[in-house]
Amino acid sequence: MLCGLLGALLPCTALAAPPPILETEESNTAVMPKPNPHWLYVGTRAGGVTIIDGDTAKIVGTINAAPAAGFALAPQGKEYYVSETIWTRMNRGTRQDLLSVYDGHTLNLIKDIELPGRLIASGRTPYFSTSADGLRGYVYNMQPASSIITIDLAKRNVLGITEIPACGLIYPHGKTGVATLCADGALADVAIDASGHGRITDRIPFFDAQQDPVFEESPVDRAGGQALFITFNGMVHPVHLGAPSTLEKAWSLQQAAGLSPATTSPEQTTWRPGGRRPFAFHPGSKRLYALMHEGAPWEQKRSGTELWVLDTATHQLVNRFTLPTSGYAVGVSEDNAPLLFVLSEDGWLWVMDPETGKILRSLRDVGRTTLLATDRS
Amino acid sequence: MLCGLLGALLPCTALAAPPPILETEESNTAVMPKPNPHWLYVGTRAGGVTIIDGDTAKIVGTINAAPAAGFALAPQGKEYYVSETIWTRMNRGTRQDLLSVYDGHTLNLIKDIELPGRLIASGRTPYFSTSADGLRGYVYNMQPASSIITIDLAKRNVLGITEIPACGLIYPHGKTGVATLCADGALADVAIDASGHGRITDRIPFFDAQQDPVFEESPVDRAGGQALFITFNGMVHPVHLGAPSTLEKAWSLQQAAGLSPATTSPEQTTWRPGGRRPFAFHPGSKRLYALMHEGAPWEQKRSGTELWVLDTATHQLVNRFTLPTSGYAVGVSEDNAPLLFVLSEDGWLWVMDPETGKILRSLRDVGRTTLLATDRS
Amino acid sequence: MFDGRLFEGWSEKLTRRLASGTSRRGVLSRVGLALAAAPVFPLLPVDRSRAHAATTPRLTEFQKNAQVTDDTRCNYWRYCAIDGSLCSCCGGGVHSCPPGTQPSLTSWVGTCYNPADKRSYLIAYRDCCGTSSCRQCHCDNTDGALPTYRPQANNEIIWCFGTSSMAYHCSTAALVGVAE
Amino acid sequence: MFDGRLFEGWSEKLTRRLASGTSRRGVLSRVGLALAAAPVFPLLPVDRSRAHAATTPRLTEFQKNAQVTDDTRCNYWRYCAIDGSLCSCCGGGVHSCPPGTQPSLTSWVGTCYNPADKRSYLIAYRDCCGTSSCRQCHCDNTDGALPTYRPQANNEIIWCFGTSSMAYHCSTAALVGVAE
């Protein structure tokens, strides 16, 4: 360096070319990158749906949502849908039940579709969902009679209301199929016509709703119509959803691991499923992922200390992963090179390799999760 | 006991009278107890004003408030006032600036007074306050011109708007007096007539607003008109608010403790005031309580590790209390047997004896504090 | 351990309400789930299956740890199926809403075991609604808590039906009868 | 270390805006605080007092710990007076709002020292507004931050003026000029 050669004659800083001055910047707004199947959608208690890219564990964007909202996606992430209830004066004024439609590229609000009602409860997948092709939206309502509000998502209007007495929750399948669960422990098929009106056509009793109910967040592959209704004790009831739906042979998560099946006996401490959203299903590999803890009955919301990997074809446990912090919700991407997602009660997202359980990436401060969604597009 | 005397003939439980069956209950709603000067009012980031009885460290009630609200009390807690902004559709729709009036006995909403605007910012005392007699409310507005909106609290309507160019914040005193602080480092007296209109009448320059500004949450005794404007460096400027206001001799918090006065030099590490609401003043004893930390300039929001007790008559440090967790906001009840309140960043309320610094009681999970108020009634 | 008098007092209200008019009956027949919207007490099926004989209780984890003295802690016996902030920590009480809030007219219900008298009681969990969330003493107990297809035992629904505002503040646990 | 070209580029916008009509001047004269509501860049006084000579900087605590490589951390040099969530953590960038949000048309301003070139720059902190709060990477830096009576240096105001919604999402830090 010249200044070095000149030694003490000139200080080095005086001769070195000064670094260029940084250029000024304009403010702008980003748009969404092309969606990929490794995106995870996380709804939180405080409101908002955070979109996280599992390949980087970074936030891509946030969709506005009121607390206790529902959330659904159009195929290929072209649009996002939020079902929510807002009062004109926050906690007072006029109640407004809305299905808010957001553009997938800009995340700008396209339209608020006014709804005739909706159940206000801590967000769960079967409170608001769409048909597999994304053309119909279904909002669960209970005020206090139980009903399904069907929305034409292309025309952006409410088609009609179908009452489902003594049943609740919505599990759509295929283009127009809808199943629901009933207070007496049956699955009911609901036929809803093009006008949004319909009725229950079939009822298949298969569980004890009082002693060993099935989890609301039981996983369903809407496209294939394959559902796995899983009870608090860990009995897996495979159902092929259709008209009518057909029940397959039940099996036990504990037996898949070589243990005795769990019972409702308070004395029996064993591995049990639990959490906010304890299950995820990967249709391609037919693998089920379950958050498991050791405990007694009636701890169905307790977070999982382990994640179990189960083969739903052979009913065998494939792997058990110990989690860094207890898992509250689990998801798996639906592509052929899937990522596993675990949200913890203390606000961590763990992105894991579903084959090895290795923690690939993580993100903290995600907030208390209610909803969790992935999309195969 | 009879069963004991009879020995093994009859088991004791079979003879003992069975305990009476518990009676059924009706649901009802509590009303507020009579206010006392040891009540503390805490506004939090998430919204809501929590009322805590310092004698028990228990919550007495919660007043509804939107995030970024302002809060004020009528004398004797007869009414509570919340200045807030609510949109008809949460984050969209029509903006509504409101002064919401709550009944002190039931905490029910009495009226929403519509305001012509208000500054939306993390709540601070001089954004919304009342005259000492509680008959007038003053809301600070900046959109972007600076103004004071005067409200007749008895008639529940807006009187008028007074522009205060190049000034901001509201420090009411007496029945109709208002002072404000200005961008050039002056205190300005504002005269507002019965119609709510007015103007700046006097300006007293006394601080360097760029290098060593005074804290917004400088303590003011509205009834007595005594203000202590305290700079980031810890210079206390006593001002007797009036028409016109009069400035008294400034003194240094550090000098009161036998240290050199703090300067703006980045090299000087010394004890400095800081936090969300670093000061509280007890008019009866003329004592000032200040949250202090050791650090450099421009850390004015840093929480205090110590609470200093200062005699404002003699300009002497009386006591130094080490806090269990760093203090973010401090308050003192205004009665003759005062309690000291410290809110910490991690959500603790510490109720302390102002003479000894002893922790008398505590409450956790209070939330991130923005506003803090006490009332002498 | 069924106490006819007290329980009848409670079911009497129920019967009175059932008889109070055709229009309400019309609603009830549609509901099907024994869930009513407006009256002071919710319409509930008696939970027979989870009742315990006093002499040989088989206790759940919650019941084993339950206490009867401090209603500001999550393990107070009545809170066996509560999800939310305890109104006892918020200026209310175990069956009182804090000032400025209203009790919901409907509720979810749990069957909780009282270790002091070894009886099980029906507990109506009514939300208190109308003002900013209390956020103190959050509990999430799930003894006998059921999914939304059994709404009367569901603690995730915002049970503010029938109040003038559905803003959730806290939850109470009123004793409404003895479980059979 | 004042770079005339770049700074004039910035102040030129300012001048153009000042000359853009009587009505705006009318507003500005009332504002008095050199704060404007609508234009792309806020109207600001140049902060002369806090600029540092490149050769003999006296660094604040923030400046001593500042780094120039990671704009998702609170000690990134430009964030010397930011209060809020970093948009860089929320799907935006250091001067880009995340999808679905709008940059505020006004801003608060800091003077931050860049340890890489030892210059001080004017940074406009624009809030991004319109959607649920991001809540990631919360920072509260206060170098030169001033109370509300100097609003152009105040980081507690929700600076969503001029956007269609004032719902706060996150904050950006755009470089708008060299400090004298």
Coordinates of C-alpha atoms in Angstrom, one line a residue, chain B residues 39-41 277-282 289-291 307 328-334 338-343 349-352 354 372-374:
Chain B
W39 CA -55.5 2.1 43.9
L40 CA -53.2 1.9 41.0
Y41 CA -54.3 2.2 37.4
R277 CA -42.2 6.5 33.3
P278 CA -39.1 7.1 35.3
F279 CA -40.5 9.6 37.9
A280 CA -43.2 9.9 40.6
F281 CA -43.7 12.9 42.9
H282 CA -45.5 12.9 46.3
Y289 CA -38.9 9.0 43.2
A290 CA -36.6 8.3 40.2
L291 CA -35.8 5.0 38.4
L307 CA -35.1 3.6 42.8
Y328 CA -39.9 0.4 33.9
A329 CA -42.5 2.7 35.5
V330 CA -42.9 4.1 39.0
G331 CA -45.9 5.6 40.8
V332 CA -46.6 6.7 44.3
S333 CA -50.0 7.1 46.0
E334 CA -50.9 10.7 46.9
P338 CA -48.2 6.4 50.6
L339 CA -47.4 3.2 48.8
L340 CA -44.7 3.0 46.1
F341 CA -45.4 1.1 42.9
V342 CA -42.8 -0.1 40.5
L343 CA -43.7 -2.0 37.3
L349 CA -45.8 -5.1 40.0
W350 CA -43.7 -4.4 43.1
V351 CA -45.6 -2.6 45.9
M352 CA -43.0 -1.0 48.2
P354 CA -41.5 4.4 50.4
L372 CA -49.7 4.4 35.1
A373 CA -52.0 6.6 37.2
T374 CA -52.9 7.1 40.8

